[in-house]
Short mmCIF file of N, CA and C in Angstrom, two decimals:
data_model
loop_
_atom_site.label_atom_id
_atom_site.label_comp_id
_atom_site.label_asym_id
_atom_site.label_seq_id
_atom_site.Cartn_x
_atom_site.Cartn_y
_atom_site.Cartn_z
N MET A 323 -144.79 -64.01 -124.32
CA MET A 323 -144.21 -64.70 -123.20
C MET A 323 -144.70 -64.02 -121.92
N LYS A 324 -144.80 -64.83 -120.89
CA LYS A 324 -145.21 -64.32 -119.59
C LYS A 324 -144.27 -64.91 -118.55
N ASP A 325 -143.58 -64.06 -117.84
CA ASP A 325 -142.62 -64.53 -116.83
C ASP A 325 -141.57 -65.47 -117.43
N GLY A 326 -141.19 -65.20 -118.69
CA GLY A 326 -140.17 -66.00 -119.35
C GLY A 326 -140.64 -67.34 -119.89
N LYS A 327 -141.95 -67.59 -119.83
CA LYS A 327 -142.50 -68.86 -120.32
C LYS A 327 -143.44 -68.61 -121.50
N PRO A 328 -143.63 -69.62 -122.35
CA PRO A 328 -144.58 -69.46 -123.45
C PRO A 328 -145.97 -69.12 -122.91
N TRP A 329 -146.71 -68.33 -123.68
CA TRP A 329 -148.05 -67.95 -123.25
C TRP A 329 -148.98 -67.91 -124.45
N VAL A 330 -150.26 -67.72 -124.20
CA VAL A 330 -151.29 -67.73 -125.23
C VAL A 330 -150.92 -66.73 -126.33
N GLY A 331 -150.96 -67.21 -127.57
CA GLY A 331 -150.64 -66.38 -128.73
C GLY A 331 -149.22 -66.51 -129.22
N ASP A 332 -148.34 -67.10 -128.40
CA ASP A 332 -146.95 -67.30 -128.83
C ASP A 332 -146.85 -68.44 -129.84
N GLN A 333 -145.97 -68.26 -130.80
CA GLN A 333 -145.62 -69.36 -131.71
C GLN A 333 -144.46 -70.11 -131.06
N VAL A 334 -144.61 -71.42 -130.92
CA VAL A 334 -143.60 -72.22 -130.23
C VAL A 334 -143.18 -73.40 -131.10
N TYR A 335 -142.06 -74.00 -130.72
CA TYR A 335 -141.65 -75.27 -131.32
C TYR A 335 -141.73 -76.31 -130.23
N ASP A 336 -142.52 -77.36 -130.48
CA ASP A 336 -142.67 -78.47 -129.54
C ASP A 336 -141.62 -79.52 -129.90
N HIS A 337 -140.56 -79.58 -129.12
CA HIS A 337 -139.46 -80.50 -129.40
C HIS A 337 -139.90 -81.96 -129.24
N GLY A 338 -140.87 -82.22 -128.38
CA GLY A 338 -141.38 -83.58 -128.20
C GLY A 338 -142.13 -84.07 -129.42
N ALA A 339 -142.95 -83.20 -130.02
CA ALA A 339 -143.73 -83.56 -131.20
C ALA A 339 -142.96 -83.31 -132.49
N GLY A 340 -141.91 -82.50 -132.41
CA GLY A 340 -141.12 -82.20 -133.60
C GLY A 340 -141.80 -81.27 -134.58
N LYS A 341 -142.64 -80.34 -134.06
CA LYS A 341 -143.33 -79.42 -134.97
C LYS A 341 -143.66 -78.11 -134.27
N GLY A 342 -143.93 -77.11 -135.10
CA GLY A 342 -144.31 -75.80 -134.60
C GLY A 342 -145.78 -75.74 -134.26
N ALA A 343 -146.15 -74.76 -133.41
CA ALA A 343 -147.53 -74.63 -132.98
C ALA A 343 -147.78 -73.23 -132.44
N ILE A 344 -149.06 -72.95 -132.18
CA ILE A 344 -149.48 -71.73 -131.50
C ILE A 344 -150.09 -72.15 -130.16
N VAL A 345 -149.70 -71.46 -129.09
CA VAL A 345 -150.29 -71.72 -127.78
C VAL A 345 -151.68 -71.10 -127.76
N THR A 346 -152.72 -71.92 -127.52
CA THR A 346 -154.09 -71.40 -127.49
C THR A 346 -154.67 -71.32 -126.09
N ASP A 347 -154.10 -72.05 -125.14
CA ASP A 347 -154.58 -72.00 -123.76
C ASP A 347 -153.52 -72.58 -122.84
N VAL A 348 -153.53 -72.12 -121.59
CA VAL A 348 -152.65 -72.67 -120.56
C VAL A 348 -153.49 -72.84 -119.31
N ARG A 349 -153.58 -74.08 -118.82
CA ARG A 349 -154.37 -74.35 -117.61
C ARG A 349 -153.58 -75.25 -116.68
N ASP A 350 -153.36 -74.77 -115.48
CA ASP A 350 -152.63 -75.55 -114.47
C ASP A 350 -151.30 -76.08 -115.00
N GLY A 351 -150.62 -75.29 -115.81
CA GLY A 351 -149.31 -75.67 -116.33
C GLY A 351 -149.35 -76.54 -117.57
N THR A 352 -150.55 -76.93 -118.03
CA THR A 352 -150.69 -77.72 -119.26
C THR A 352 -150.98 -76.78 -120.42
N TYR A 353 -150.23 -76.97 -121.50
CA TYR A 353 -150.34 -76.10 -122.67
C TYR A 353 -151.18 -76.78 -123.75
N LEU A 354 -152.17 -76.05 -124.28
CA LEU A 354 -152.96 -76.51 -125.41
C LEU A 354 -152.37 -75.86 -126.65
N LEU A 355 -151.96 -76.68 -127.62
CA LEU A 355 -151.32 -76.20 -128.84
C LEU A 355 -152.16 -76.55 -130.05
N ARG A 356 -152.09 -75.70 -131.08
CA ARG A 356 -152.72 -76.00 -132.36
C ARG A 356 -151.67 -75.87 -133.45
N PRO A 357 -151.88 -76.57 -134.56
CA PRO A 357 -150.91 -76.48 -135.66
C PRO A 357 -150.79 -75.04 -136.18
N LEU A 358 -149.63 -74.74 -136.75
CA LEU A 358 -149.38 -73.40 -137.29
C LEU A 358 -150.31 -73.07 -138.45
N CYS A 359 -150.59 -74.05 -139.31
CA CYS A 359 -151.45 -73.79 -140.47
C CYS A 359 -152.15 -75.08 -140.89
N GLY A 360 -153.18 -74.91 -141.67
CA GLY A 360 -153.86 -76.06 -142.24
C GLY A 360 -154.83 -76.77 -141.32
N GLY A 361 -155.14 -76.16 -140.20
CA GLY A 361 -156.06 -76.83 -139.28
C GLY A 361 -155.41 -78.05 -138.67
N GLY A 362 -156.19 -79.04 -138.37
CA GLY A 362 -155.65 -80.25 -137.79
C GLY A 362 -155.93 -80.34 -136.31
N GLN A 363 -155.55 -81.44 -135.75
CA GLN A 363 -155.83 -81.76 -134.36
C GLN A 363 -154.95 -80.96 -133.40
N ALA A 364 -155.57 -80.38 -132.38
CA ALA A 364 -154.83 -79.72 -131.31
C ALA A 364 -154.26 -80.79 -130.38
N TRP A 365 -153.24 -80.43 -129.61
CA TRP A 365 -152.66 -81.37 -128.66
C TRP A 365 -152.22 -80.63 -127.41
N THR A 366 -151.99 -81.38 -126.35
CA THR A 366 -151.54 -80.77 -125.10
C THR A 366 -150.15 -81.27 -124.75
N VAL A 367 -149.45 -80.44 -124.01
CA VAL A 367 -148.16 -80.83 -123.42
C VAL A 367 -148.23 -80.47 -121.94
N PRO A 368 -147.71 -81.34 -121.07
CA PRO A 368 -147.89 -81.16 -119.63
C PRO A 368 -147.07 -80.03 -119.01
N SER A 369 -146.08 -79.51 -119.72
CA SER A 369 -145.28 -78.41 -119.19
C SER A 369 -144.58 -77.70 -120.34
N ASP A 370 -143.87 -76.63 -120.02
CA ASP A 370 -143.15 -75.89 -121.06
C ASP A 370 -141.74 -76.43 -121.28
N GLU A 371 -141.42 -77.53 -120.63
CA GLU A 371 -140.06 -78.09 -120.68
C GLU A 371 -139.56 -78.35 -122.10
N ASN A 372 -140.44 -78.85 -122.98
CA ASN A 372 -140.05 -79.17 -124.35
C ASN A 372 -140.49 -78.12 -125.37
N LEU A 373 -140.89 -76.94 -124.89
CA LEU A 373 -141.32 -75.87 -125.78
C LEU A 373 -140.29 -74.76 -125.82
N SER A 374 -140.07 -74.22 -127.01
CA SER A 374 -139.26 -73.02 -127.14
C SER A 374 -140.04 -72.01 -127.98
N VAL A 375 -140.00 -70.76 -127.57
CA VAL A 375 -140.75 -69.71 -128.27
C VAL A 375 -140.01 -69.34 -129.54
N SER A 376 -140.70 -69.47 -130.68
CA SER A 376 -140.15 -69.09 -131.98
C SER A 376 -140.44 -67.62 -132.26
N VAL A 377 -141.71 -67.24 -132.06
CA VAL A 377 -142.15 -65.86 -132.28
C VAL A 377 -143.09 -65.49 -131.14
N PRO A 378 -142.66 -64.57 -130.28
CA PRO A 378 -143.55 -64.17 -129.19
C PRO A 378 -144.72 -63.33 -129.70
N ARG A 379 -145.82 -63.43 -129.01
CA ARG A 379 -146.98 -62.60 -129.33
C ARG A 379 -146.61 -61.15 -129.05
N PRO A 380 -146.95 -60.24 -129.96
CA PRO A 380 -146.64 -58.82 -129.71
C PRO A 380 -147.35 -58.33 -128.45
N GLU A 381 -146.68 -57.50 -127.70
CA GLU A 381 -147.29 -56.90 -126.52
C GLU A 381 -148.36 -55.90 -126.95
N CYS A 382 -149.45 -55.88 -126.22
CA CYS A 382 -150.51 -54.92 -126.50
C CYS A 382 -150.13 -53.57 -125.89
N PRO A 383 -150.31 -52.49 -126.64
CA PRO A 383 -149.99 -51.17 -126.08
C PRO A 383 -150.98 -50.84 -124.96
N GLU A 384 -150.49 -50.17 -123.96
CA GLU A 384 -151.35 -49.81 -122.83
C GLU A 384 -151.98 -48.47 -123.02
#
């Protein structure tokens, strides 16, 4: 998470799509998501409004 919002590497639940995903990119507030497993088509969501973080990406040690 970054500033309390989903970020790249976080596992999220997309309430609009009704499925879990991994955040792979964030550009201008649009989130690019990929399925948790099995490959498949990536999708975008226009904001984090319908996303909830299931498992945050571990912080990297400094």
